[in-house]
């Protein structure tokens, strides 16, 4: 794999410069463009087709959510990481529905930014721990509202044993040999 190409979008120049400095300290990463608003971010992504776009959620002309929606629809190979001050469930849900693959709180450490971009660069997702907690709490609440209990409890002892071995990454053949 060549250089990981990144587009940065934030309406604060100082924030963009700081993010660029952190990201370009990685030897195989390159910030190919910066944008000060959402419309410019979409244009840069469509023109340059980077692997990752890092977008502020609150930008002029086109907010990060709408920019994400347009990017994921028109440049699906570019994975979007949203930067936000908000860990509210409503923001997280809107961002995920728009197609973002990551959500990082702005008060996160610079190492979280590196981990997030690296994860998205490898086709994975990344969420700040506080955001992951919000998502998990929402998921558990929705299950409870629908009356769905923990299905793990409905498994037999043998089924739970098999489930654990599979979760450990054992192959079917290995599970069969162990049991």
XYZ file of N, CA, C and O in Angstrom:
716
model
N 0.843 -1.189 0.000
C 0.000 0.000 0.000
C 0.878 1.238 0.000
O 1.855 1.324 0.727
N 0.507 2.239 -0.809
C 1.255 3.493 -0.862
C 0.891 4.381 0.306
O 0.429 3.929 1.343
N 1.081 5.667 0.101
C 0.747 6.622 1.157
C -0.757 6.649 1.394
O -1.539 6.560 0.458
N -1.126 6.795 2.669
C -2.523 6.997 3.033
C -2.812 8.472 2.800
O -2.194 9.345 3.405
N -3.750 8.757 1.896
C -4.059 10.134 1.525
C -5.281 10.603 2.304
O -6.276 9.896 2.382
N -5.177 11.815 2.862
C -6.189 12.337 3.781
C -6.605 13.745 3.359
O -5.753 14.558 2.985
N -7.908 14.019 3.446
C -8.433 15.373 3.296
C -8.913 15.813 4.669
O -9.609 15.069 5.355
N -8.520 17.022 5.076
C -8.925 17.613 6.362
C -9.920 18.727 6.110
O -9.709 19.554 5.213
N -10.989 18.776 6.914
C -11.949 19.866 6.783
C -12.376 20.346 8.163
O -12.928 19.579 8.952
N -12.082 21.598 8.433
C -12.489 22.260 9.669
C -12.488 23.746 9.371
O -11.616 24.227 8.659
N -13.452 24.464 9.906
C -13.526 25.886 9.597
C -12.543 26.721 10.411
O -12.423 27.921 10.182
N -11.800 26.122 11.303
C -10.788 26.832 12.085
C -9.393 26.484 11.556
O -8.951 25.340 11.666
N -8.716 27.455 11.000
C -7.396 27.246 10.395
C -6.410 26.651 11.384
O -5.668 25.727 11.050
N -6.414 27.159 12.594
C -5.481 26.674 13.612
C -5.714 25.189 13.916
O -4.757 24.426 14.062
N -6.965 24.784 13.976
C -7.288 23.374 14.220
C -6.779 22.518 13.063
O -6.156 21.472 13.263
N -7.041 22.957 11.835
C -6.563 22.205 10.654
C -5.056 22.068 10.675
O -4.508 20.993 10.394
N -4.354 23.147 10.996
C -2.883 23.092 11.020
C -2.392 22.109 12.076
O -1.439 21.360 11.835
N -3.042 22.104 13.234
C -2.663 21.168 14.289
C -2.919 19.721 13.880
O -2.075 18.843 14.089
N -4.076 19.479 13.282
C -4.405 18.130 12.817
C -3.414 17.677 11.744
O -2.935 16.538 11.756
N -3.111 18.577 10.823
C -2.161 18.247 9.747
C -0.804 17.853 10.331
O -0.203 16.865 9.914
N -0.339 18.614 11.299
C 0.964 18.331 11.917
C 0.969 16.935 12.560
O 1.897 16.162 12.368
N -0.092 16.623 13.290
C -0.196 15.309 13.939
C -0.216 14.198 12.893
O 0.504 13.199 13.005
N -1.034 14.359 11.867
C -1.196 13.311 10.858
C 0.055 13.117 10.018
O 0.432 11.988 9.702
N 0.704 14.202 9.644
C 1.866 14.069 8.763
C 3.124 13.622 9.497
O 4.151 13.387 8.863
N 3.051 13.464 10.817
C 4.163 12.852 11.547
C 4.242 11.360 11.251
O 5.265 10.731 11.471
N 3.156 10.793 10.733
C 3.150 9.384 10.334
C 3.851 9.278 8.978
O 3.499 10.002 8.045
N 4.835 8.399 8.866
C 5.664 8.385 7.655
C 4.934 8.080 6.351
O 5.314 8.597 5.304
N 3.871 7.295 6.398
C 3.194 6.917 5.160
C 1.859 7.620 4.975
O 1.000 7.134 4.254
N 1.684 8.764 5.635
C 0.445 9.516 5.522
C 0.708 10.874 4.888
O 1.737 11.491 5.129
N -0.265 11.327 4.097
C -0.129 12.623 3.448
C -1.481 13.343 3.455
O -2.485 12.780 3.017
N -1.496 14.557 3.954
C -2.696 15.388 3.873
C -2.648 16.035 2.489
O -1.789 16.862 2.206
N -3.566 15.620 1.624
C -3.543 16.076 0.233
C -4.334 17.356 0.011
O -4.164 18.011 -1.006
N -5.203 17.699 0.970
C -5.972 18.942 0.847
C -6.579 19.309 2.190
O -6.808 18.451 3.034
N -6.824 20.620 2.328
C -7.532 21.146 3.494
C -8.722 21.934 2.988
O -8.657 22.563 1.934
N -9.799 21.902 3.765
C -10.996 22.653 3.402
C -11.508 23.393 4.633
O -11.423 22.890 5.748
N -12.051 24.578 4.395
C -12.570 25.398 5.483
C -14.079 25.334 5.625
O -14.648 25.937 6.529
N -14.733 24.598 4.725
C -16.181 24.420 4.823
C -16.567 23.088 4.190
O -15.765 22.454 3.502
N -17.806 22.686 4.409
C -18.259 21.382 3.935
C -18.321 21.252 2.430
O -17.976 20.218 1.861
N -18.737 22.308 1.758
C -18.835 22.257 0.294
C -17.447 22.060 -0.333
O -17.262 21.267 -1.248
N -16.474 22.774 0.208
C -15.094 22.638 -0.265
C -14.542 21.238 0.041
O -13.827 20.651 -0.770
N -14.919 20.687 1.191
C -14.479 19.337 1.555
C -14.988 18.307 0.548
O -14.229 17.445 0.084
N -16.260 18.407 0.192
C -16.833 17.481 -0.795
C -16.095 17.619 -2.121
O -15.719 16.617 -2.747
N -15.862 18.855 -2.554
C -15.154 19.079 -3.818
C -13.767 18.448 -3.791
O -13.363 17.765 -4.736
N -13.031 18.654 -2.699
C -11.675 18.087 -2.579
C -11.700 16.560 -2.631
O -10.865 15.936 -3.290
N -12.650 15.974 -1.930
C -12.745 14.506 -1.920
C -13.079 13.983 -3.308
O -12.468 13.015 -3.783
N -14.028 14.610 -3.986
C -14.409 14.146 -5.326
C -13.262 14.301 -6.315
O -13.084 13.473 -7.212
N -12.480 15.344 -6.157
C -11.355 15.598 -7.063
C -10.164 14.687 -6.775
O -9.544 14.150 -7.686
N -9.843 14.490 -5.489
C -8.602 13.801 -5.108
C -8.785 12.340 -4.703
O -7.813 11.598 -4.652
N -10.005 11.937 -4.361
C -10.322 10.561 -3.964
C -9.367 10.011 -2.896
O -8.733 8.964 -3.085
N -9.275 10.688 -1.746
C -8.403 10.192 -0.674
C -9.008 8.947 -0.031
O -10.196 8.663 -0.212
N -8.199 8.233 0.723
C -8.703 7.064 1.436
C -9.534 7.495 2.650
O -10.496 6.826 3.015
N -9.149 8.617 3.283
C -9.821 9.084 4.500
C -10.099 10.583 4.403
O -9.255 11.348 3.937
N -11.285 10.978 4.868
C -11.626 12.390 5.019
C -11.944 12.631 6.491
O -12.753 11.918 7.077
N -11.272 13.601 7.083
C -11.496 13.968 8.480
C -12.284 15.270 8.461
O -11.778 16.299 8.010
N -13.541 15.220 8.929
C -14.444 16.362 8.829
C -14.935 16.817 10.198
O -15.368 15.994 11.000
N -14.909 18.129 10.403
C -15.558 18.710 11.573
C -17.062 18.592 11.363
O -17.554 18.730 10.239
N -17.796 18.349 12.425
C -19.246 18.204 12.293
C -19.932 19.551 12.057
O -20.952 19.625 11.394
N -19.341 20.633 12.587
C -19.964 21.962 12.489
C -19.127 22.858 11.593
O -18.155 23.459 12.033
N -19.510 22.908 10.316
C -18.805 23.758 9.347
C -19.815 24.625 8.612
O -20.976 24.238 8.469
N -19.375 25.761 8.101
C -20.284 26.602 7.307
C -20.515 26.011 5.913
O -19.792 25.126 5.479
N -21.546 26.509 5.275
C -21.962 26.156 3.916
C -22.544 24.757 3.812
O -23.548 24.569 3.154
N -21.907 23.783 4.411
C -22.408 22.405 4.405
C -21.848 21.765 5.667
O -20.631 21.646 5.809
N -22.716 21.381 6.596
C -22.189 20.819 7.840
C -21.563 19.447 7.595
O -21.711 18.860 6.516
N -20.862 18.939 8.580
C -20.152 17.669 8.440
C -21.052 16.486 8.147
O -20.661 15.556 7.447
N -22.270 16.522 8.664
C -23.203 15.406 8.426
C -23.618 15.372 6.964
O -23.571 14.328 6.314
N -24.009 16.523 6.420
C -24.418 16.561 5.018
C -23.227 16.322 4.089
O -23.355 15.648 3.067
N -22.071 16.851 4.434
C -20.865 16.590 3.634
C -20.561 15.093 3.628
O -20.226 14.524 2.579
N -20.708 14.444 4.779
C -20.497 12.995 4.867
C -21.468 12.259 3.958
O -21.082 11.347 3.222
N -22.727 12.658 4.001
C -23.750 12.017 3.176
C -23.368 12.114 1.688
O -23.430 11.122 0.959
N -22.931 13.281 1.268
C -22.561 13.458 -0.139
C -21.296 12.681 -0.493
O -21.207 12.075 -1.564
N -20.320 12.702 0.401
C -19.063 11.986 0.136
C -19.302 10.492 0.044
O -18.827 9.837 -0.880
N -20.040 9.934 0.989
C -20.236 8.476 0.978
C -21.078 8.027 -0.206
O -20.929 6.901 -0.678
N -21.941 8.911 -0.691
C -22.753 8.567 -1.860
C -21.946 8.698 -3.155
O -22.026 7.852 -4.032
N -21.113 9.747 -3.248
C -20.435 10.045 -4.506
C -18.997 9.545 -4.582
O -18.432 9.456 -5.672
N -18.404 9.241 -3.443
C -17.030 8.712 -3.389
C -16.980 7.624 -2.308
O -16.354 7.793 -1.262
N -17.660 6.509 -2.545
C -17.814 5.486 -1.501
C -16.511 4.857 -1.007
O -16.483 4.290 0.083
N -15.440 4.983 -1.743
C -14.178 4.403 -1.279
C -13.478 5.283 -0.239
O -12.556 4.842 0.432
N -13.925 6.527 -0.099
C -13.370 7.420 0.922
C -14.136 7.202 2.219
O -15.359 7.310 2.251
N -13.405 6.893 3.275
C -14.024 6.671 4.580
C -13.955 7.963 5.392
O -12.925 8.621 5.428
N -15.065 8.300 6.030
C -15.183 9.581 6.729
C -15.061 9.399 8.235
O -15.727 8.556 8.826
N -14.191 10.236 8.827
C -14.046 10.341 10.274
C -14.583 11.711 10.672
O -14.120 12.729 10.170
N -15.570 11.732 11.563
C -16.146 12.986 12.040
C -15.464 13.402 13.335
O -15.247 12.588 14.229
N -15.143 14.691 13.416
C -14.630 15.286 14.645
C -15.743 16.142 15.235
O -16.361 16.925 14.512
N -15.982 15.991 16.543
C -17.068 16.733 17.161
C -16.796 16.981 18.635
O -16.042 16.249 19.266
N -17.430 17.998 19.161
C -17.392 18.256 20.608
C -18.538 17.518 21.293
O -18.583 17.430 22.504
N -19.479 16.985 20.512
C -20.712 16.407 21.050
C -20.678 14.884 21.076
O -20.400 14.257 20.069
N -21.019 14.313 22.233
C -21.135 12.856 22.317
C -22.602 12.448 22.425
O -22.901 11.297 22.718
N -23.514 13.378 22.160
C -24.949 13.101 22.251
C -25.356 12.024 21.250
O -24.877 11.979 20.114
N -26.295 11.212 21.681
C -26.804 10.125 20.850
C -27.343 10.632 19.512
O -27.109 10.022 18.467
N -28.016 11.758 19.515
C -28.614 12.277 18.282
C -27.554 12.559 17.223
O -27.740 12.226 16.048
N -26.450 13.168 17.625
C -25.369 13.443 16.675
C -24.770 12.143 16.145
O -24.545 11.992 14.946
N -24.488 11.227 17.044
C -23.861 9.967 16.655
C -24.742 9.217 15.659
O -24.264 8.748 14.621
N -26.025 9.134 15.948
C -26.948 8.421 15.059
C -26.988 9.090 13.681
O -26.926 8.418 12.649
N -27.075 10.421 13.646
C -27.121 11.129 12.357
C -25.853 10.886 11.543
O -25.907 10.681 10.329
N -24.713 10.903 12.221
C -23.434 10.701 11.542
C -23.351 9.284 10.973
O -22.921 9.086 9.830
N -23.770 8.311 11.739
C -23.734 6.929 11.263
C -24.697 6.730 10.094
O -24.362 6.064 9.115
N -25.882 7.324 10.192
C -26.842 7.212 9.094
C -26.325 7.893 7.828
O -26.650 7.468 6.721
N -25.511 8.916 7.993
C -24.936 9.608 6.838
C -23.824 8.781 6.186
O -23.440 9.050 5.058
N -23.293 7.796 6.916
C -22.292 6.910 6.338
C -20.886 7.030 6.904
O -19.958 6.401 6.392
N -20.695 7.843 7.940
C -19.354 7.965 8.533
C -18.923 6.637 9.132
O -19.741 5.855 9.613
N -17.628 6.380 9.112
C -17.066 5.146 9.665
C -16.400 5.370 11.008
O -15.978 4.437 11.659
N -16.296 6.651 11.436
C -15.675 6.941 12.709
C -16.186 8.240 13.283
O -16.681 9.111 12.550
N -16.078 8.348 14.606
C -16.547 9.538 15.313
C -15.588 9.779 16.463
O -15.456 8.945 17.356
N -14.885 10.896 16.403
C -13.856 11.206 17.391
C -14.200 12.517 18.078
O -14.478 13.512 17.417
N -14.178 12.492 19.399
C -14.425 13.726 20.149
C -13.194 14.607 20.079
O -12.063 14.121 20.137
N -13.417 15.900 19.976
C -12.294 16.834 19.834
C -11.414 16.896 21.069
O -10.264 17.315 20.976
N -11.930 16.473 22.208
C -11.089 16.488 23.409
C -10.278 15.201 23.560
O -9.627 14.978 24.569
N -10.283 14.359 22.537
C -9.497 13.123 22.558
C -8.009 13.438 22.431
O -7.614 14.495 21.953
N -7.208 12.475 22.819
C -5.753 12.617 22.693
C -5.339 12.505 21.228
O -6.053 11.914 20.411
N -4.171 13.053 20.927
C -3.678 12.958 19.547
C -3.472 11.500 19.136
O -3.607 11.159 17.967
N -3.177 10.623 20.103
C -3.009 9.203 19.770
C -4.331 8.600 19.298
O -4.328 7.714 18.449
N -5.466 9.093 19.826
C -6.767 8.612 19.353
C -6.985 8.990 17.896
O -7.534 8.221 17.123
N -6.537 10.182 17.511
C -6.654 10.601 16.116
C -5.860 9.655 15.221
O -6.349 9.211 14.187
N -4.661 9.334 15.639
C -3.815 8.418 14.851
C -4.479 7.043 14.753
O -4.556 6.472 13.658
N -4.973 6.533 15.877
C -5.637 5.216 15.866
C -6.882 5.241 14.984
O -7.147 4.289 14.248
N -7.633 6.339 15.054
C -8.859 6.448 14.263
C -8.557 6.459 12.768
O -9.174 5.720 12.004
N -7.611 7.285 12.354
C -7.282 7.369 10.923
C -6.687 6.051 10.440
O -7.012 5.585 9.347
N -5.858 5.441 11.266
C -5.270 4.145 10.898
C -6.368 3.100 10.713
O -6.366 2.346 9.740
N -7.329 3.062 11.645
C -8.437 2.101 11.540
C -9.228 2.330 10.251
O -9.481 1.381 9.501
N -9.596 3.571 9.984
C -10.353 3.855 8.769
C -9.539 3.550 7.520
O -10.071 3.059 6.533
N -8.237 3.820 7.579
C -7.367 3.512 6.454
C -7.318 2.033 6.133
O -7.085 1.630 4.996
N -7.574 1.207 7.160
C -7.604 -0.250 6.976
C -9.025 -0.777 6.796
O -9.264 -1.981 6.926
N -9.973 0.121 6.550
C -11.346 -0.302 6.283
C -12.157 -0.617 7.532
O -13.232 -1.192 7.439
N -11.660 -0.241 8.697
C -12.383 -0.501 9.946
C -13.051 0.779 10.426
O -12.965 1.813 9.784
N -13.698 0.694 11.579
C -14.356 1.851 12.189
C -13.626 2.236 13.461
O -12.867 1.449 14.012
N -13.886 3.455 13.926
C -13.307 3.904 15.193
C -14.244 4.902 15.843
O -14.748 5.810 15.187
N -14.462 4.714 17.141
C -15.292 5.632 17.911
C -14.603 5.937 19.224
O -14.060 5.041 19.870
N -14.627 7.215 19.621
C -14.094 7.596 20.926
C -14.781 6.748 21.988
O -15.959 6.415 21.848
N -14.073 6.400 23.062
C -14.695 5.579 24.105
C -16.024 6.144 24.613
O -16.975 5.392 24.799
N -16.123 7.439 24.806
C -17.382 8.026 25.286
C -18.499 7.830 24.263
O -19.652 7.578 24.622
N -18.169 7.914 22.989
C -19.153 7.722 21.926
C -19.555 6.249 21.858
O -20.741 5.925 21.705
N -18.593 5.359 22.005
C -18.895 3.922 22.006
C -19.853 3.589 23.156
O -20.777 2.781 22.983
N -19.653 4.227 24.312
C -20.560 4.006 25.452
C -21.975 4.472 25.118
O -22.956 3.796 25.431
N -22.086 5.621 24.478
C -23.402 6.134 24.083
C -24.068 5.145 23.127
O -25.253 4.832 23.265
N -23.317 4.645 22.162
C -23.857 3.697 21.192
C -24.293 2.405 21.876
O -25.357 1.864 21.573
N -23.489 1.910 22.795
C -23.812 0.675 23.505
C -25.051 0.868 24.376
O -25.957 0.035 24.371
N -25.101 1.982 25.104
C -26.273 2.255 25.946
C -27.541 2.341 25.102
O -28.589 1.821 25.484
N -27.437 2.984 23.939
C -28.580 3.105 23.041
C -29.009 1.727 22.540
O -30.192 1.413 22.494
N -28.052 0.904 22.180
C -28.352 -0.445 21.681
C -29.064 -1.269 22.760
O -30.091 -1.899 22.500
N -28.539 -1.243 23.975
C -29.139 -2.001 25.079
C -30.546 -1.481 25.374
O -31.482 -2.256 25.584
N -30.719 -0.148 25.357
C -32.035 0.447 25.597
C -33.038 0.004 24.534
O -34.167 -0.371 24.846
N -32.610 -0.009 23.278
C -33.517 -0.416 22.197
C -33.893 -1.893 22.306
O -35.028 -2.260 22.023
N -32.943 -2.728 22.704
C -33.269 -4.140 22.917
C -34.308 -4.293 24.016
O -35.264 -5.063 23.878
N -34.108 -3.562 25.110
C -35.046 -3.638 26.233
C -36.437 -3.160 25.806
O -37.447 -3.757 26.181
N -36.487 -2.079 25.007
C -37.773 -1.560 24.534
C -38.504 -2.590 23.684
O -39.727 -2.655 23.700
N -37.763 -3.380 22.940
C -38.381 -4.399 22.085
C -38.598 -5.709 22.827
O -39.072 -6.681 22.249
N -38.211 -5.747 24.101
C -38.421 -6.948 24.910
C -37.465 -8.077 24.576
O -37.752 -9.245 24.843
N -36.335 -7.731 23.990
C -35.360 -8.760 23.629
C -34.378 -8.935 24.775
O -33.703 -7.998 25.184
N -34.323 -10.142 25.286
C -33.390 -10.451 26.375
C -32.067 -10.912 25.776
O -31.932 -11.087 24.565
N -31.103 -11.124 26.612
C -29.799 -11.617 26.175
C -29.954 -13.047 25.656
O -30.259 -13.962 26.412
N -29.760 -13.221 24.392
C -29.942 -14.534 23.785
C -28.856 -15.515 24.180
O -29.020 -16.705 24.040
N -27.752 -15.021 24.679
C -26.672 -15.902 25.132
C -27.180 -16.802 26.250
O -26.808 -17.965 26.337
N -28.055 -16.272 27.087
C -28.617 -17.054 28.199
C -29.500 -18.198 27.717
O -29.738 -19.148 28.461
N -30.002 -18.111 26.498
C -30.876 -19.174 25.994
C -30.089 -20.339 25.405
O -30.666 -21.368 25.089
N -28.767 -20.184 25.277
C -27.941 -21.266 24.735
C -27.688 -22.334 25.797
O -27.598 -22.037 26.987
N -27.514 -23.557 25.323
C -27.154 -24.638 26.245
C -25.690 -24.480 26.650
O -24.941 -23.690 26.053
N -25.282 -25.228 27.645
C -23.887 -25.169 28.103
C -22.937 -25.488 26.949
O -21.925 -24.818 26.752
N -23.249 -26.504 26.169
C -22.412 -26.923 25.045
C -22.362 -25.841 23.959
O -21.317 -25.544 23.399
N -23.519 -25.212 23.677
C -23.566 -24.150 22.678
C -22.727 -22.947 23.108
O -22.035 -22.342 22.292
N -22.767 -22.614 24.406
C -21.945 -21.505 24.913
C -20.463 -21.844 24.793
O -19.649 -20.972 24.474
N -20.106 -23.093 25.016
C -18.709 -23.516 24.877
C -18.246 -23.367 23.427
O -17.168 -22.843 23.152
N -19.070 -23.787 22.498
C -18.753 -23.665 21.072
C -18.663 -22.183 20.690
O -17.736 -21.759 19.994
N -19.605 -21.385 21.173
C -19.630 -19.956 20.906
C -18.328 -19.305 21.362
O -17.733 -18.500 20.640
N -17.862 -19.655 22.554
C -16.615 -19.074 23.069
C -15.430 -19.463 22.200
O -14.584 -18.639 21.885
N -15.354 -20.724 21.786
C -14.240 -21.166 20.949
C -14.226 -20.428 19.600
O -13.169 -20.044 19.103
N -15.402 -20.208 19.049
C -15.494 -19.465 17.785
C -15.064 -18.021 18.016
O -14.327 -17.444 17.212
N -15.502 -17.433 19.126
C -15.120 -16.053 19.447
C -13.613 -15.922 19.643
O -13.034 -14.872 19.395
N -12.971 -16.998 20.071
C -11.514 -17.003 20.233
C -10.792 -17.149 18.903
O -9.574 -17.126 18.840
N -11.563 -17.329 17.837
C -10.965 -17.416 16.513
C -10.617 -18.830 16.073
O -9.894 -19.024 15.103
N -11.138 -19.823 16.778
C -10.865 -21.215 16.411
C -11.615 -21.587 15.139
O -12.732 -21.144 14.907
N -10.986 -22.427 14.323
C -11.645 -22.895 13.100
C -12.634 -24.004 13.465
O -12.599 -24.553 14.572
N -13.506 -24.338 12.526
C -14.470 -25.419 12.757
C -13.738 -26.710 13.104
O -14.176 -27.454 13.983
N -12.648 -26.955 12.403
C -11.879 -28.179 12.631
C -11.296 -28.190 14.052
O -11.341 -29.207 14.745
N -10.768 -27.050 14.479
C -10.199 -26.957 15.832
C -11.286 -27.150 16.891
O -11.073 -27.836 17.898
N -12.449 -26.562 16.680
C -13.565 -26.729 17.629
C -13.938 -28.199 17.719
O -14.094 -28.736 18.825
N -14.036 -28.845 16.577
C -14.402 -30.266 16.567
C -13.370 -31.103 17.307
O -13.717 -32.003 18.085
N -12.095 -30.822 17.123
C -11.036 -31.574 17.798
C -11.058 -31.357 19.306
O -10.861 -32.289 20.077
N -11.302 -30.107 19.725
C -11.328 -29.794 21.162
C -12.543 -30.426 21.852
O -12.460 -30.773 23.028
N -13.625 -30.548 21.139
C -14.847 -31.076 21.759
C -14.958 -32.564 21.527
O -15.709 -33.254 22.120
